[in-house]
CSV table of C-alpha atoms in Angstrom, one decimal:
chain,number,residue,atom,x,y,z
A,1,UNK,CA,0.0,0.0,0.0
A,2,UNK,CA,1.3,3.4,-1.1
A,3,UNK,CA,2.3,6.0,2.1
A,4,UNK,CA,0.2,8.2,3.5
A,5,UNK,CA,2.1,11.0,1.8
A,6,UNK,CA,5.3,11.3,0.5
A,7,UNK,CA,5.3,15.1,-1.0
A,8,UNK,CA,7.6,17.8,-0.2
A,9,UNK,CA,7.1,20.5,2.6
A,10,UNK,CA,4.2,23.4,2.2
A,11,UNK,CA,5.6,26.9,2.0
A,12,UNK,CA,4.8,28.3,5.6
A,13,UNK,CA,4.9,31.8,3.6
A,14,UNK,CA,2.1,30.9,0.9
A,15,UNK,CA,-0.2,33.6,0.2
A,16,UNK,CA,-2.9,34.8,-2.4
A,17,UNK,CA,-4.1,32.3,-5.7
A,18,UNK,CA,-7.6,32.2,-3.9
A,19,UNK,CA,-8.3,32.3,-7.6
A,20,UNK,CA,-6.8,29.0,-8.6
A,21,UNK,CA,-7.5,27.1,-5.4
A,22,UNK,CA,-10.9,27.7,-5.7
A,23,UNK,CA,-10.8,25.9,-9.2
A,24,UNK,CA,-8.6,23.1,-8.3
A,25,UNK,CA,-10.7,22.7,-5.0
A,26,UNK,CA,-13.9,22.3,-7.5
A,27,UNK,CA,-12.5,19.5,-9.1
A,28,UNK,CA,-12.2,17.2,-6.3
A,29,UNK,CA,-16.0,18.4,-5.2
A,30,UNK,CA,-17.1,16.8,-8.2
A,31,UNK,CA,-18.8,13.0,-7.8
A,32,UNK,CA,-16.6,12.3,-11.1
A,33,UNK,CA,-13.0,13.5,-10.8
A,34,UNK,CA,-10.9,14.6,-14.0
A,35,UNK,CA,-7.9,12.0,-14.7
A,36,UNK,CA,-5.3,15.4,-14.9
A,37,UNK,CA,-5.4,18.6,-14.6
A,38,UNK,CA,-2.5,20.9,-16.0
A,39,UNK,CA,-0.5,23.7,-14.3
A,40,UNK,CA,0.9,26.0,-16.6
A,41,UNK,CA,2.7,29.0,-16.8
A,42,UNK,CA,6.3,30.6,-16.9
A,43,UNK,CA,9.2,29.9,-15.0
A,44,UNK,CA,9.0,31.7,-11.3
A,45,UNK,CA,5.4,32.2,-11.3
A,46,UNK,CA,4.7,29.4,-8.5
A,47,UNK,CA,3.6,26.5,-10.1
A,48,UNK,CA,4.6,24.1,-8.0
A,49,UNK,CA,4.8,26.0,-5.1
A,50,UNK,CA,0.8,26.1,-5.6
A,51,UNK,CA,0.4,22.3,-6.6
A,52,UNK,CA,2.3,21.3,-3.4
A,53,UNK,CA,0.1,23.8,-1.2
A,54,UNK,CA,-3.5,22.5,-2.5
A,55,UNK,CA,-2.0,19.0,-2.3
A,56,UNK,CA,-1.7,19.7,1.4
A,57,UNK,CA,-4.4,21.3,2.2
A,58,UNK,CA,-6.5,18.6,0.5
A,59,UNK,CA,-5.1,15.4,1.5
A,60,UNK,CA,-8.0,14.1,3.9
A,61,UNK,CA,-9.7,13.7,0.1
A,62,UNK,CA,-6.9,11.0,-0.7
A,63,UNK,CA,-6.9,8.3,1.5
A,64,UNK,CA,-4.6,5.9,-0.6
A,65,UNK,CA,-1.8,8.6,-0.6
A,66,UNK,CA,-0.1,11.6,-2.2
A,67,UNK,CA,3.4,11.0,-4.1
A,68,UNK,CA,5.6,13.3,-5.8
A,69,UNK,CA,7.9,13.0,-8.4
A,70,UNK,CA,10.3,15.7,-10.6
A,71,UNK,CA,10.5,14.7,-14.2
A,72,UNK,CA,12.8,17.7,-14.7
A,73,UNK,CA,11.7,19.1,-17.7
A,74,UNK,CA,13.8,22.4,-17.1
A,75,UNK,CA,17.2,20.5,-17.5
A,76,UNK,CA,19.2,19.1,-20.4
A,77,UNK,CA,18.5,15.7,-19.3
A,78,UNK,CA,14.2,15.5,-18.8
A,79,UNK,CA,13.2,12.0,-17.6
A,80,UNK,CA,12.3,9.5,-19.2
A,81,UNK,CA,8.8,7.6,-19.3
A,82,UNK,CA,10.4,4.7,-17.7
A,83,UNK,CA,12.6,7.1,-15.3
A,84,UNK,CA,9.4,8.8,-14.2
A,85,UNK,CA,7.9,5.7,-13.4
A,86,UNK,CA,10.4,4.7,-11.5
A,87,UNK,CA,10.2,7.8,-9.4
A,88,UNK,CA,6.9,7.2,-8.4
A,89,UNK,CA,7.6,3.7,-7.6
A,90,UNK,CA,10.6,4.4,-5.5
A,91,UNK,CA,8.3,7.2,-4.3
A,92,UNK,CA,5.6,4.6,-3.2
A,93,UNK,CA,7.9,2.5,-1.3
A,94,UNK,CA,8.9,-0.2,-4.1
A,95,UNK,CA,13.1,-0.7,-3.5
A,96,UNK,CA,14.8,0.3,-6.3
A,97,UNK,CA,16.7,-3.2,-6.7
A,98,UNK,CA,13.1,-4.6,-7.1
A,99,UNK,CA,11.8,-2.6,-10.1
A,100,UNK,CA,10.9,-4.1,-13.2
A,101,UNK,CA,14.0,-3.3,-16.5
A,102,UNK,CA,11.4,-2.5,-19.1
A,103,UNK,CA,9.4,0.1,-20.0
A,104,UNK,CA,6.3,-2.3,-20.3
A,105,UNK,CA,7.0,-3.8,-17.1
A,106,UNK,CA,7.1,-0.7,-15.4
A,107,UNK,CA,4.0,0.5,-16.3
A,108,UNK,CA,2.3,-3.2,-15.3
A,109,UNK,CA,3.8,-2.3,-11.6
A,110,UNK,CA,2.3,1.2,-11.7
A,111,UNK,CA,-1.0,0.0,-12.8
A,112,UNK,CA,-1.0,-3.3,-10.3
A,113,UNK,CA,0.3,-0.7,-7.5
A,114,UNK,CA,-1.7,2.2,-8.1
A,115,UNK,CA,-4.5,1.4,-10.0
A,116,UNK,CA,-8.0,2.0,-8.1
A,117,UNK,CA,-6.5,3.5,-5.4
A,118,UNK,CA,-7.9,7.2,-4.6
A,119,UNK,CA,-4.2,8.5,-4.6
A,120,UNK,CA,-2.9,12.3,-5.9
A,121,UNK,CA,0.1,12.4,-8.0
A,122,UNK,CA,2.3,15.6,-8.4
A,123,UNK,CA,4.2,15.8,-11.5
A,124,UNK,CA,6.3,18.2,-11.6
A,125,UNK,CA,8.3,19.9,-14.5
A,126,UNK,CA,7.0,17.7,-17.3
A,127,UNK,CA,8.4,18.6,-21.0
A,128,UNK,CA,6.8,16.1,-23.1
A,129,UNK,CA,3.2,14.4,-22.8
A,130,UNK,CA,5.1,10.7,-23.4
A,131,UNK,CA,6.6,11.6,-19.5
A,132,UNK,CA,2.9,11.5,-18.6
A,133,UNK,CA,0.8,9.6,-20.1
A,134,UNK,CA,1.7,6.0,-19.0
A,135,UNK,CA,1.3,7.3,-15.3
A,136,UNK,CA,-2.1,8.4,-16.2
A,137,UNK,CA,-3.5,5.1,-17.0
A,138,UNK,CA,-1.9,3.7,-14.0
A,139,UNK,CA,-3.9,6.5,-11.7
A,140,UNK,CA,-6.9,5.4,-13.1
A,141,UNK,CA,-8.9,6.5,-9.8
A,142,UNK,CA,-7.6,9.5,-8.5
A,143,UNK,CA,-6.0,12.5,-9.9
A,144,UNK,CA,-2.5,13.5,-11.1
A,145,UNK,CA,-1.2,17.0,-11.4
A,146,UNK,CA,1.2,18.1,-13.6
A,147,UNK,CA,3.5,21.5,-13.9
A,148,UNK,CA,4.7,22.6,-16.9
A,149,UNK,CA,6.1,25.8,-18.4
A,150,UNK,CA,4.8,24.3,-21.9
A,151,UNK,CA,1.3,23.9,-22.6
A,152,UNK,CA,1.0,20.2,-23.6
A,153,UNK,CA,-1.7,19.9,-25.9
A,154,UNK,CA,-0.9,16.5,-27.0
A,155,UNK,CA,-1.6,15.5,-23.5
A,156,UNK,CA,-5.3,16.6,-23.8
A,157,UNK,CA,-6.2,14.6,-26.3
A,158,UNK,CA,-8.8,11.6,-26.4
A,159,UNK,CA,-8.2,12.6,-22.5
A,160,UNK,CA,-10.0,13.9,-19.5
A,161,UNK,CA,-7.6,16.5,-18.8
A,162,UNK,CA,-8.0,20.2,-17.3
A,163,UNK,CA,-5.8,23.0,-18.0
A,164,UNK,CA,-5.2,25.6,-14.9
A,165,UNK,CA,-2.9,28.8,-16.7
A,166,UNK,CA,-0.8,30.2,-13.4
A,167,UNK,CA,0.2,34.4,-14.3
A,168,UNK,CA,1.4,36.5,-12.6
A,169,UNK,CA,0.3,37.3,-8.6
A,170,UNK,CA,-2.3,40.4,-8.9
A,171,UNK,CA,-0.8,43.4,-7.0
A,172,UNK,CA,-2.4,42.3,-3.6
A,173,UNK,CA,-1.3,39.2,-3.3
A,174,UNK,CA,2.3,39.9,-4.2
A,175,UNK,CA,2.0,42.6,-1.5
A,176,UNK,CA,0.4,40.0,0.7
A,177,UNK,CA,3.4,37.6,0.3
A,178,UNK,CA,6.3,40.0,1.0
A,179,UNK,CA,4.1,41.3,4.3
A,180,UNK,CA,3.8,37.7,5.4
A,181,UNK,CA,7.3,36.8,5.3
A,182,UNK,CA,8.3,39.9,7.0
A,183,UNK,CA,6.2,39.7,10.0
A,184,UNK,CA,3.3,41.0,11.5
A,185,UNK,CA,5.8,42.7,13.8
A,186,UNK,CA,7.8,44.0,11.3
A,187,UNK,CA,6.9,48.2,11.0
A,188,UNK,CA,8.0,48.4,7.8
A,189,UNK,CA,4.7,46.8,6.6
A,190,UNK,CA,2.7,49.1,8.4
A,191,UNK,CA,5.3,52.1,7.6
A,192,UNK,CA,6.4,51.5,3.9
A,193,UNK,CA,3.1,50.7,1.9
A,194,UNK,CA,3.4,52.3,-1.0
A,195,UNK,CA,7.1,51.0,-0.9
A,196,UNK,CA,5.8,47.7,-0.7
A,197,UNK,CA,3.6,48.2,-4.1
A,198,UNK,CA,6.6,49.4,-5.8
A,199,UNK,CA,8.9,46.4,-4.8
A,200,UNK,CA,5.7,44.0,-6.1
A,201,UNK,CA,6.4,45.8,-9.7
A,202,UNK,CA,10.4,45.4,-9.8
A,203,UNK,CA,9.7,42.0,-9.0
A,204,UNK,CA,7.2,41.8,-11.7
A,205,UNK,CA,4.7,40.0,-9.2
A,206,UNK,CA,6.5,37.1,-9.6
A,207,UNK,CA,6.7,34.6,-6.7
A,208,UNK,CA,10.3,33.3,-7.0
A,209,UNK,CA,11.6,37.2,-7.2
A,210,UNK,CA,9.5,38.3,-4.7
A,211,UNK,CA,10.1,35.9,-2.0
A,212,UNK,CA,13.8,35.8,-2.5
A,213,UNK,CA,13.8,40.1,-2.1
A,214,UNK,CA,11.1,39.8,1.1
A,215,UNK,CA,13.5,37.3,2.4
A,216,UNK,CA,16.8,39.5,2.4
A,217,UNK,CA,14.6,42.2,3.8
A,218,UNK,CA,14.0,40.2,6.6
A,219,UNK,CA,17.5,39.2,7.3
A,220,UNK,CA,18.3,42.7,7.2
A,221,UNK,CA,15.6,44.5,9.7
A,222,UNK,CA,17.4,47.8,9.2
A,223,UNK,CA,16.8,48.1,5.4
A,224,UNK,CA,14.2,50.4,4.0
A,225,UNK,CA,12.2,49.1,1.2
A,226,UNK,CA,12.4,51.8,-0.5
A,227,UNK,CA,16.3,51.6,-0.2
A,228,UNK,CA,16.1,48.0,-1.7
A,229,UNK,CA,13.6,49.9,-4.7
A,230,UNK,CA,15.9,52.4,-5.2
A,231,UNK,CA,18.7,49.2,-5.8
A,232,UNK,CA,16.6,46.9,-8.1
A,233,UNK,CA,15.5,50.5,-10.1
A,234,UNK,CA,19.2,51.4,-10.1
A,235,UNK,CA,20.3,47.6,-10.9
A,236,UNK,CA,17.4,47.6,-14.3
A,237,UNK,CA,18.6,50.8,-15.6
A,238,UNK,CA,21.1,50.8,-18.7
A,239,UNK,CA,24.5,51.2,-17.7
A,240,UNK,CA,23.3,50.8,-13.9
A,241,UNK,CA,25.1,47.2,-13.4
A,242,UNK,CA,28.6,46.4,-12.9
A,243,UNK,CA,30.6,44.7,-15.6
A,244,UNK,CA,29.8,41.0,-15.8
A,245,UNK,CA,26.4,41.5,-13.6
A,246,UNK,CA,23.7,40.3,-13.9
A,247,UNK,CA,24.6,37.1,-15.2
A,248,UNK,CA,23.1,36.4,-18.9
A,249,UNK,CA,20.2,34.4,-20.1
A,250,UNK,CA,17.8,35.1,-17.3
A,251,UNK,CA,15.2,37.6,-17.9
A,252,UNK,CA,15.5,41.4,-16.9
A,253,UNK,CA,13.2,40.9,-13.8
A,254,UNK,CA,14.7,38.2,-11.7
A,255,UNK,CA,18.3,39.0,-12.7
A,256,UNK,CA,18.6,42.1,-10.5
A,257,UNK,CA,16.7,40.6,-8.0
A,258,UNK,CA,19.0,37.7,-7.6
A,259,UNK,CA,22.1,40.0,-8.0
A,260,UNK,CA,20.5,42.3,-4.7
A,261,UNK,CA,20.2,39.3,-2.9
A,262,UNK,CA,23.5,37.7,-3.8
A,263,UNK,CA,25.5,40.1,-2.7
A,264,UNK,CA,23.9,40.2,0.3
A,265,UNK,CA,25.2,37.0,1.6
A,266,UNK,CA,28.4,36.3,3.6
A,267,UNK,CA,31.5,35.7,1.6
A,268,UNK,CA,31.2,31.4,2.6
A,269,UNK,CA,27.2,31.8,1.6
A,270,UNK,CA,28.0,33.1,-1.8
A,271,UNK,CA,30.3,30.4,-2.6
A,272,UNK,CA,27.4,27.9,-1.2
A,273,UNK,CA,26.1,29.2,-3.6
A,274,UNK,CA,27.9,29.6,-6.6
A,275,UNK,CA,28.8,25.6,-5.8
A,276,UNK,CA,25.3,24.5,-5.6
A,277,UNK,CA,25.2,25.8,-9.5
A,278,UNK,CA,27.3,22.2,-10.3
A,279,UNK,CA,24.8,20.3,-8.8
A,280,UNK,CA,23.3,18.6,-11.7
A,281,UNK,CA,20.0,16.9,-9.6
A,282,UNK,CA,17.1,17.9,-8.9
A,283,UNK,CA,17.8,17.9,-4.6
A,284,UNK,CA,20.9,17.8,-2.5
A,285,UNK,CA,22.1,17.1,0.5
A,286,UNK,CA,24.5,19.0,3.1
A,287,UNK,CA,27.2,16.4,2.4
A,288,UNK,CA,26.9,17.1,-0.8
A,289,UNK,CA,27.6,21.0,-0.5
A,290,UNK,CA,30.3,20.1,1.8
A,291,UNK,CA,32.1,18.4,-0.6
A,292,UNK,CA,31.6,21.4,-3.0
A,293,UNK,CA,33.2,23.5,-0.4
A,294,UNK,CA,35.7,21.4,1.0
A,295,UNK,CA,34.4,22.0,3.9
A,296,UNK,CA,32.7,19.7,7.2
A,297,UNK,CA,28.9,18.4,7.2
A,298,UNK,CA,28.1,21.2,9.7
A,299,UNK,CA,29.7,24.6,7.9
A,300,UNK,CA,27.7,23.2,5.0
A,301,UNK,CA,24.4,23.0,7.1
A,302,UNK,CA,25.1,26.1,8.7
A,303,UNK,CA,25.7,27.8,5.2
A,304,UNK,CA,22.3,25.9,3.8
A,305,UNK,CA,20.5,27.9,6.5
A,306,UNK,CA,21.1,31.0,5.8
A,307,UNK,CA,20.7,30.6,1.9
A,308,UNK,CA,16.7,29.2,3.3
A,309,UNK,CA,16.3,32.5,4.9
A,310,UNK,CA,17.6,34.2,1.8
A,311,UNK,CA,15.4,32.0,-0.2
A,312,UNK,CA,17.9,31.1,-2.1
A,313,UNK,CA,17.4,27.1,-1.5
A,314,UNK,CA,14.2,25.8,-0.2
A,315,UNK,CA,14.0,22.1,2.3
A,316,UNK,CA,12.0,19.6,1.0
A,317,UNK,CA,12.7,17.0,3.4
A,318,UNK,CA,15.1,15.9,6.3
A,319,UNK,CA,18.4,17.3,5.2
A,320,UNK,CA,17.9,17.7,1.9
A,321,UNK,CA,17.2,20.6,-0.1
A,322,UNK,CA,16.1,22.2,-4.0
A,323,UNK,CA,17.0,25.1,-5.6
A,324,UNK,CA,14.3,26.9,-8.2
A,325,UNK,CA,16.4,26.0,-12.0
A,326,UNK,CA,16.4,30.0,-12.4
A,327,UNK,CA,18.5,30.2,-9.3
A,328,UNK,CA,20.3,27.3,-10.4
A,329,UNK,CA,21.5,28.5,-13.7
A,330,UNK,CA,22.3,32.0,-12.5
A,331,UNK,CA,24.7,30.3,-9.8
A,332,UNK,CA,26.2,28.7,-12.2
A,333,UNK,CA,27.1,31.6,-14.2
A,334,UNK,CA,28.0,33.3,-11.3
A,335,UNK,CA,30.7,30.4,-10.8
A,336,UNK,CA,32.1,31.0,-14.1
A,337,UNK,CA,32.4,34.7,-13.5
A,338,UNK,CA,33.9,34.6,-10.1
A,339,UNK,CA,35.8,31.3,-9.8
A,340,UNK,CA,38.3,29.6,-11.0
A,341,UNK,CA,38.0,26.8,-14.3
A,342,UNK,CA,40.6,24.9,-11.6
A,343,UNK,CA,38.4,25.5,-8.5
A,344,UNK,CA,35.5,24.1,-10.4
A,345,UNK,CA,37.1,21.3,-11.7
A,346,UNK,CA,38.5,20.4,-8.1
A,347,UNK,CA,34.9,21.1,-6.4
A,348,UNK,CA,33.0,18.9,-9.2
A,349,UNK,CA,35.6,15.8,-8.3
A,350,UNK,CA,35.2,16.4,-4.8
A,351,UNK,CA,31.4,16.1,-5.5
A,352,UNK,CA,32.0,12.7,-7.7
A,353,UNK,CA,34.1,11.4,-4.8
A,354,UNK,CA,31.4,12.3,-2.4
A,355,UNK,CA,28.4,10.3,-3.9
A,356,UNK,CA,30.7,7.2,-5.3
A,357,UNK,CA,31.5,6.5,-1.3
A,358,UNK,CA,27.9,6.8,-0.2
């Protein structure tokens, strides 16, 4: 029998998408459920962030279990069809040394396994409809959500498939988000409204950007937002950056908003960071980052901490943690700019060392 729930952790600072709740919440208040429903939308507007929080909050209607599973579809490397069954089999407790070679088989498992059970199933990142569709059949009784920065078309037909289009937070709710993670306590939110408002706009009402700029606000009690405004309008203008900053191929909103809260960090918490851009998984661990570093288990937790309260990493389990792919790839290009091709090299062995002894 599947666990009782094997997703990652809520965000404790979820706010707004009453909206989009509302619609997912009608789906599972019908007598005959959908077999999908698709969240779409672009990178950093919450997708799964949203998926995992209804997933939570309804998991009394699931009896036979929630399970999650990344199918990476932001990478180089997406899953497979057989990979991503093999995630959710893993995921539901089948040993990895047990699970069937073929793709046929697999599917057979997921379908003896799954099949009539009144599960949820949290696919997240999906690329291609193939990822998906053999895990649909096998859910044949309860419901699977997939994330997706594509719309997947193919996947909706000869289907019973919804479509939910995540944009951007409405002004409120971004404003909502950045008060909650400051605090009721926090006078800024009472003092700085309009401030507030303004911040919401650099950050283009984006979740990923506004959390990560509401989270070095609160590490830093003494800043104005309207001093960290000033910085993100000063950081956008032409000519305003630095050479070599912000790092290329991410889009004009979230680059100076990950550049403001880079340089924020302490000198060992920047090159956390820049390190965790060679991570080619979709999760790590602190042993992990301490091999990056070369440095012990416990700087690396330490370091892991304060990058959370940055918002910079995320913890989606027991000692193990994600980072969003934008942040990914500009830590990585940060790593380029500021370190060494031999201090790269040396942290990416360290790294293969690491998970070749485990």
């Amino acid at each position: 029998r599947p666990p009782a729930a094997r997703l990652p952790a809520d965000n404790p600072f979820f706010a707004g998408r009453a909206v989009s709740l509302s619609k997912l919440d009608l789906l599972v208040g019908q007598s005959v459920w959908p077999r999908a429903v698709v969240v779409q939308g672009m990178a950093g507007v919450g997708k799964t962030t949203l998926a995992l929080h209804w997933a939570h909050r309804v998991a009394d209607r699931f009896p036979d279990g929630a399970l999650f599973a990344d199918l990476r579809g932001t990478t180089r490397s997406p899953v497979t069809p057989a990979e991503a069954m093999g995630q959710v089999l893993r995921a539901a407790g089948v040993p990895g040394d047990q699970l069937p070679r073929t793709e046929d088989e697999l599917a057979a498992q997921c379908r003896s396994l799954l099949g009539g059970r009144r599960m949820l199933l949290i696919l997240d990142n999906a690329v291609q409809p193939e990822q998906v569709r053999p895990l649909l059949a096998a859910v044949a009784s309860g419901l699977v959500v997939v994330t997706s920065r594509r719309r997947l078309p193919a996947l909706l037909e000869g289907a019973d498939v919804r479509t939910l289009e995540l944009r951007e937070m409405a002004t409120q709710e971004a404003v909502d988000l950045i008060a909650g993670v400051l605090g009721p306590g926090d006078a800024r939110v009472r003092d700085e409204e309009k401030a507030i408002v303004q911040l919401a706009r650099e950050c283009g009402h984006l979740p990923l950007a506004l959390g990560v700029m509401a989270g070095r606000l609160a590490e830093n009690p003494g800043e104005s937002i309207a001093g960290t405004v000033r910085e993100l309008a000063a950081r956008d203008a032409p000519g305003g950056a630095p050479h070599g900053t912000p790092a290329p191929g991410l889009s004009a909103v979230v680059d100076p908003t990950f550049d403001v809260a880079y340089r924020s960090l302490r000198r060992d918490q920047r090159e956390a960071f820049r390190r965790l851009g060679l991570v080619a998984g979709p999760d790590f661990t602190p042993a992990a980052l301490a091999a990056l570093q070369d440095r012990t288990v416990d700087e690396a937790r330490e370091c892991l901490e304060g990058l959370r309260q940055a918002y910079l990493v995320q913890d989606v389990g027991p000692d193990r943690y994600r980072m969003h792919d934008l942040l990914r790839e500009f830590a990585r290009e940060r790593g380029l700019g500021e370190d060494s091709d031999g201090e790269l090299q040396a942290a990416q062995r360290r790294l293969l060392a690491g998970y070749l002894a485990e």
